Amino acid sequence: MPELPEVEALAGFLRQHAVGAVVGRVDIAALSVLKTFDPPITALQGRDVTGAARFGKHLALDCDGLWLVTHLSRAGWMRWLDNPSATPPKPGKGPLALRVHFFTPEGLTPAFDLTEAGTKKRLAVWVVNDPQEVPGIARLGPDAMAVTEAEFAEILGGTSARIKNSIVDQSLIAGIGNAYSDEILHTAKLSPFATSSRLTPEQISALYAVMRSTLADAIERSEGQDAARLKGEKRSGMRVHARTGLPCPVCGDVVREVSFAERSFQYCATCQTGGKPLADRRMSKLLK
């Protein structure tokens, strides 16, 4: 799933390539992605693109006061096209969900696609007058790159959830997902199963600093990358996430995994849990 650094980079890419252009035709290839009907998506046509922004993990394009907002979910992505086909796409064919065409002052006619791989379609698009009309944005907690250390400590102190769950809960802290939470907790040497409200002030301070530095480093690596390269850039910076069975780059122990129904997370037992493997229900069942 694209998280704070990648969505920030996509917003920056749109600010560089789309701002100043005029919205042309909008092609909907998967009607299920559109979550609003008033204003209609056709209301975007002919509007100047005046900005692009990130709200948590939501990407938003400001079209002179009318906003096109998307949440890319687990398998969605944005793809920029310098020379898109003039033929409207056929609905239901392939991963394409939506295409937005532009006219630039230079006379170019680029576009961007919103695509989604896999069979579970969760990518969502809204057309709204105010981004706060999007339910997911209205529920967001403070952004991970804007929250103060005092606010961060208060948030964690107010929940008895596991720290892994706390920092990916968008209503508590916005922008962090499964991948970067693995990286943050590994660097902070904290067990994903640690209880948020039981962390010491020293642990919270260290976790806050690691969260900020991990995300800032990822944003810096992502800046200037075109949309096609961002996924590879994200993977190249990971130390434990999606590296099950590989050696931890810090201590050399094997990176372990805990799996759930639709997701998993990775950690290093030596670095994070005093050498004790965490319970993995899937593996426990296999070993019975």
Short mmCIF file of C-alpha atoms in Angstrom, two decimals:
data_model
loop_
_atom_site.label_atom_id
_atom_site.label_comp_id
_atom_site.label_asym_id
_atom_site.label_seq_id
_atom_site.Cartn_x
_atom_site.Cartn_y
_atom_site.Cartn_z
CA MET A 1 0.00 0.00 0.00
CA PRO A 2 1.33 3.48 -0.80
CA GLU A 3 2.01 5.24 2.50
CA LEU A 4 2.95 8.75 3.56
CA PRO A 5 6.30 9.01 1.70
CA GLU A 6 4.98 7.62 -1.60
CA VAL A 7 1.73 9.62 -1.52
CA GLU A 8 3.72 12.77 -0.68
CA ALA A 9 5.96 12.05 -3.67
CA LEU A 10 2.93 11.50 -5.93
CA ALA A 11 1.46 14.81 -4.76
CA GLY A 12 4.78 16.48 -5.54
CA PHE A 13 4.81 14.85 -8.98
CA LEU A 14 1.33 16.20 -9.72
CA ARG A 15 2.32 19.66 -8.50
CA GLN A 16 5.19 19.59 -10.97
CA HIS A 17 3.41 18.05 -13.96
CA ALA A 18 -0.32 18.78 -13.61
CA VAL A 19 -0.62 22.17 -11.89
CA GLY A 20 -1.27 24.82 -14.52
CA ALA A 21 -2.98 22.37 -16.86
CA VAL A 22 -6.68 22.17 -17.62
CA VAL A 23 -8.68 19.01 -16.95
CA GLY A 24 -9.95 17.40 -20.13
CA ARG A 25 -11.93 14.19 -20.46
CA VAL A 26 -12.26 11.89 -17.46
CA ASP A 27 -12.64 8.20 -18.36
CA ILE A 28 -14.12 5.80 -15.82
CA ALA A 29 -13.12 2.21 -16.51
CA ALA A 30 -14.40 0.80 -13.19
CA LEU A 31 -17.60 2.47 -12.00
CA SER A 32 -17.17 0.96 -8.51
CA VAL A 33 -14.24 3.28 -7.73
CA LEU A 34 -16.42 6.41 -7.76
CA LYS A 35 -17.86 7.00 -4.29
CA THR A 36 -19.67 10.30 -4.96
CA PHE A 37 -22.19 11.46 -7.57
CA ASP A 38 -22.74 15.12 -6.63
CA PRO A 39 -20.82 17.03 -7.91
CA PRO A 40 -20.58 14.73 -10.94
CA ILE A 41 -17.11 13.79 -12.10
CA THR A 42 -17.81 15.62 -15.36
CA ALA A 43 -17.74 18.86 -13.33
CA LEU A 44 -13.96 18.58 -13.31
CA GLN A 45 -13.72 19.07 -17.07
CA GLY A 46 -12.49 22.48 -18.12
CA ARG A 47 -11.19 23.40 -14.67
CA ASP A 48 -7.65 24.63 -14.02
CA VAL A 49 -5.49 22.39 -11.84
CA THR A 50 -4.36 24.69 -9.03
CA GLY A 51 -2.74 22.31 -6.55
CA ALA A 52 -2.12 18.80 -5.26
CA ALA A 53 -2.03 17.65 -1.65
CA ARG A 54 -1.74 14.68 0.67
CA PHE A 55 -4.14 13.95 3.52
CA GLY A 56 -2.77 10.97 5.43
CA LYS A 57 -2.60 8.32 2.71
CA HIS A 58 -5.15 10.10 0.49
CA LEU A 59 -3.97 11.86 -2.67
CA ALA A 60 -5.90 14.95 -3.73
CA LEU A 61 -5.92 17.14 -6.85
CA ASP A 62 -7.30 20.67 -6.45
CA CYS A 63 -9.15 21.68 -9.61
CA ASP A 64 -9.91 25.33 -8.88
CA GLY A 65 -11.83 24.53 -5.69
CA LEU A 66 -13.27 21.18 -6.76
CA TRP A 67 -11.22 18.28 -5.45
CA LEU A 68 -10.52 14.88 -6.97
CA VAL A 69 -9.48 12.68 -4.04
CA THR A 70 -8.28 9.09 -4.16
CA HIS A 71 -7.22 6.43 -1.69
CA LEU A 72 -5.07 3.88 -3.50
CA SER A 73 -5.71 1.16 -0.92
CA ARG A 74 -3.49 -1.96 -0.97
CA ALA A 75 -3.00 -2.51 -4.68
CA GLY A 76 -3.72 0.83 -6.30
CA TRP A 77 -1.28 3.10 -8.06
CA MET A 78 -1.00 6.23 -10.18
CA ARG A 79 0.64 6.10 -13.62
CA TRP A 80 1.53 9.18 -15.69
CA LEU A 81 1.09 9.03 -19.46
CA ASP A 82 2.75 11.54 -21.76
CA ASN A 83 0.88 10.21 -24.79
CA PRO A 84 -2.38 8.57 -23.69
CA SER A 85 -4.67 6.88 -26.17
CA ALA A 86 -7.44 9.09 -27.51
CA THR A 87 -9.78 6.10 -27.44
CA PRO A 88 -11.73 5.77 -24.17
CA PRO A 89 -10.84 2.56 -22.31
CA LYS A 90 -13.30 -0.30 -22.24
CA PRO A 91 -14.89 -0.72 -18.80
CA GLY A 92 -13.83 -3.78 -16.86
CA LYS A 93 -10.75 -4.52 -18.95
CA GLY A 94 -7.50 -4.85 -17.02
CA PRO A 95 -6.34 -2.94 -13.94
CA LEU A 96 -7.32 0.54 -15.16
CA ALA A 97 -9.92 2.21 -12.94
CA LEU A 98 -9.88 5.86 -14.01
CA ARG A 99 -8.01 8.11 -16.46
CA VAL A 100 -7.81 11.90 -16.24
CA HIS A 101 -6.72 13.80 -19.37
CA PHE A 102 -5.11 17.25 -19.34
CA PHE A 103 -4.34 20.12 -21.69
CA THR A 104 -1.14 21.96 -20.78
CA PRO A 105 -0.15 25.54 -21.65
CA GLU A 106 2.58 24.06 -23.85
CA GLY A 107 -0.01 22.30 -25.99
CA LEU A 108 0.64 18.82 -24.57
CA THR A 109 -2.12 16.33 -23.76
CA PRO A 110 -0.87 14.05 -20.95
CA ALA A 111 -3.01 12.02 -18.55
CA PHE A 112 -2.74 9.98 -15.42
CA ASP A 113 -4.22 6.57 -14.74
CA LEU A 114 -5.42 5.18 -11.45
CA THR A 115 -4.92 1.42 -11.56
CA GLU A 116 -5.54 -1.46 -9.19
CA ALA A 117 -4.08 -4.95 -9.38
CA GLY A 118 -5.76 -8.10 -8.10
CA THR A 119 -9.36 -9.17 -7.77
CA LYS A 120 -10.27 -7.28 -4.58
CA LYS A 121 -11.16 -3.80 -5.73
CA ARG A 122 -10.77 -1.23 -2.96
CA LEU A 123 -9.39 1.81 -4.76
CA ALA A 124 -11.73 4.74 -4.14
CA VAL A 125 -12.28 8.13 -5.78
CA TRP A 126 -14.33 11.09 -4.55
CA VAL A 127 -15.22 14.42 -6.18
CA VAL A 128 -15.87 16.93 -3.39
CA ASN A 129 -15.92 20.65 -2.68
CA ASP A 130 -13.85 20.12 0.48
CA PRO A 131 -11.50 17.19 1.24
CA GLN A 132 -13.04 16.99 4.73
CA GLU A 133 -16.19 15.64 3.04
CA VAL A 134 -14.28 12.38 2.42
CA PRO A 135 -15.08 10.17 5.46
CA GLY A 136 -11.55 8.77 5.71
CA ILE A 137 -10.03 12.26 5.75
CA ALA A 138 -12.54 13.57 8.29
CA ARG A 139 -11.49 10.78 10.69
CA LEU A 140 -7.74 11.35 10.39
CA GLY A 141 -5.65 12.00 13.46
CA PRO A 142 -2.67 14.37 13.33
CA ASP A 143 -0.24 13.72 10.50
CA ALA A 144 2.82 11.68 11.40
CA MET A 145 5.07 14.44 10.05
CA ALA A 146 3.21 17.22 11.87
CA VAL A 147 2.33 15.72 15.26
CA THR A 148 4.41 17.07 18.15
CA GLU A 149 6.20 14.79 20.59
CA ALA A 150 3.84 15.86 23.38
CA GLU A 151 0.78 15.05 21.22
CA PHE A 152 2.36 11.74 20.22
CA ALA A 153 2.92 10.78 23.87
CA GLU A 154 -0.66 11.74 24.76
CA ILE A 155 -2.06 9.66 21.90
CA LEU A 156 -0.10 6.54 22.87
CA GLY A 157 -0.85 7.01 26.55
CA GLY A 158 -4.56 7.02 25.79
CA THR A 159 -4.76 3.61 24.14
CA SER A 160 -4.13 0.10 25.42
CA ALA A 161 -3.68 -1.25 21.88
CA ARG A 162 -0.49 -2.89 20.71
CA ILE A 163 1.99 -0.34 19.44
CA LYS A 164 1.90 -1.86 15.94
CA ASN A 165 -1.85 -1.27 15.79
CA SER A 166 -1.62 2.21 17.33
CA ILE A 167 0.77 3.71 14.81
CA VAL A 168 -1.15 2.35 11.81
CA ASP A 169 -4.53 3.50 13.15
CA GLN A 170 -5.27 6.49 10.92
CA SER A 171 -7.64 7.99 13.48
CA LEU A 172 -4.72 8.23 15.91
CA ILE A 173 -1.79 9.10 13.62
CA ALA A 174 -2.20 9.67 9.89
CA GLY A 175 0.05 8.39 7.14
CA ILE A 176 1.81 5.27 8.46
CA GLY A 177 0.88 1.82 7.15
CA ASN A 178 2.07 -1.74 7.53
CA ALA A 179 5.43 -1.35 5.82
CA TYR A 180 6.79 1.75 7.52
CA SER A 181 5.46 0.68 10.91
CA ASP A 182 7.62 -2.46 10.59
CA GLU A 183 10.64 -0.30 9.79
CA ILE A 184 9.96 2.20 12.56
CA LEU A 185 9.50 -0.44 15.26
CA HIS A 186 12.60 -2.33 14.12
CA THR A 187 14.76 0.79 14.28
CA ALA A 188 13.27 1.75 17.66
CA LYS A 189 13.91 -1.81 18.93
CA LEU A 190 10.31 -2.24 20.07
CA SER A 191 8.17 -5.35 19.92
CA PRO A 192 5.12 -4.91 17.66
CA PHE A 193 3.10 -6.47 20.50
CA ALA A 194 4.21 -3.94 23.13
CA THR A 195 1.28 -2.14 24.79
CA SER A 196 1.20 1.51 23.76
CA SER A 197 0.16 2.91 27.13
CA ARG A 198 2.91 0.99 28.94
CA LEU A 199 5.81 2.49 27.02
CA THR A 200 8.17 4.55 29.14
CA PRO A 201 8.68 8.26 28.41
CA GLU A 202 12.15 7.36 27.11
CA GLN A 203 10.73 4.73 24.75
CA ILE A 204 8.07 7.15 23.47
CA SER A 205 10.66 9.85 22.85
CA ALA A 206 12.91 7.43 20.99
CA LEU A 207 9.97 6.07 18.97
CA TYR A 208 8.89 9.59 18.01
CA ALA A 209 12.40 10.48 16.81
CA VAL A 210 12.66 7.24 14.82
CA MET A 211 9.23 7.73 13.26
CA ARG A 212 10.14 11.22 12.07
CA SER A 213 13.59 10.24 10.77
CA THR A 214 12.37 7.07 9.01
CA LEU A 215 9.61 8.92 7.19
CA ALA A 216 11.81 11.93 6.42
CA ASP A 217 14.48 9.65 4.92
CA ALA A 218 11.86 7.86 2.81
CA ILE A 219 10.41 11.18 1.61
CA GLU A 220 13.89 12.38 0.65
CA ARG A 221 14.56 9.18 -1.31
CA SER A 222 11.20 9.50 -3.07
CA GLU A 223 11.44 13.18 -4.02
CA GLY A 224 12.01 13.68 -7.71
CA GLN A 225 11.26 10.06 -8.57
CA ASP A 226 8.67 9.54 -11.27
CA ALA A 227 5.59 7.54 -10.33
CA ALA A 228 6.88 4.39 -12.05
CA ARG A 229 10.01 4.24 -9.86
CA LEU A 230 8.47 4.88 -6.46
CA LYS A 231 7.56 1.28 -5.66
CA GLY A 232 11.09 0.09 -6.30
CA GLU A 233 12.51 2.94 -4.24
CA LYS A 234 10.26 2.00 -1.34
CA ARG A 235 11.32 -1.66 -1.42
CA SER A 236 15.01 -0.80 -1.67
CA GLY A 237 14.91 1.09 1.61
CA MET A 238 13.28 -1.66 3.69
CA ARG A 239 15.30 -3.48 6.34
CA VAL A 240 12.72 -5.97 7.67
CA HIS A 241 9.39 -5.42 5.90
CA ALA A 242 8.74 -8.05 3.20
CA ARG A 243 12.13 -9.64 3.98
CA THR A 244 10.95 -12.78 5.78
CA GLY A 245 13.73 -15.37 6.01
CA LEU A 246 16.50 -12.94 5.11
CA PRO A 247 19.14 -11.80 7.60
CA CYS A 248 18.50 -8.71 9.69
CA PRO A 249 20.94 -6.04 8.44
CA VAL A 250 21.63 -4.97 12.04
CA CYS A 251 22.27 -8.22 13.91
CA GLY A 252 22.20 -10.98 11.26
CA ASP A 253 19.32 -12.90 12.85
CA VAL A 254 16.63 -14.16 10.48
CA VAL A 255 13.73 -11.79 9.84
CA ARG A 256 10.52 -13.38 11.11
CA GLU A 257 6.87 -12.93 10.17
CA VAL A 258 3.50 -12.87 11.89
CA SER A 259 0.61 -13.54 9.51
CA PHE A 260 -3.07 -12.69 9.67
CA ALA A 261 -5.94 -13.34 7.27
CA GLU A 262 -5.00 -10.72 4.67
CA ARG A 263 -1.72 -9.25 5.81
CA SER A 264 1.50 -9.94 7.64
CA PHE A 265 4.24 -8.02 9.36
CA GLN A 266 7.95 -8.65 9.78
CA TYR A 267 10.32 -8.13 12.70
CA CYS A 268 13.66 -9.22 14.13
CA ALA A 269 13.43 -11.17 17.37
CA THR A 270 16.99 -10.32 18.43
CA CYS A 271 16.55 -6.58 17.86
CA GLN A 272 12.97 -6.23 19.07
CA THR A 273 11.76 -8.99 21.38
CA GLY A 274 14.81 -10.14 23.35
CA GLY A 275 15.26 -13.11 21.05
CA LYS A 276 11.77 -14.51 21.66
CA PRO A 277 9.72 -15.24 18.49
CA LEU A 278 6.21 -13.82 18.51
CA ALA A 279 3.22 -16.12 18.26
CA ASP A 280 2.14 -16.71 14.67
CA ARG A 281 -1.24 -18.46 14.60
CA ARG A 282 -0.79 -19.61 11.04
CA MET A 283 2.50 -21.36 11.81
CA SER A 284 1.11 -22.72 15.08
CA LYS A 285 -1.70 -24.43 13.18
CA LEU A 286 0.74 -25.91 10.67
CA LEU A 287 2.88 -27.37 13.42
CA LYS A 288 -0.01 -29.12 15.22
#
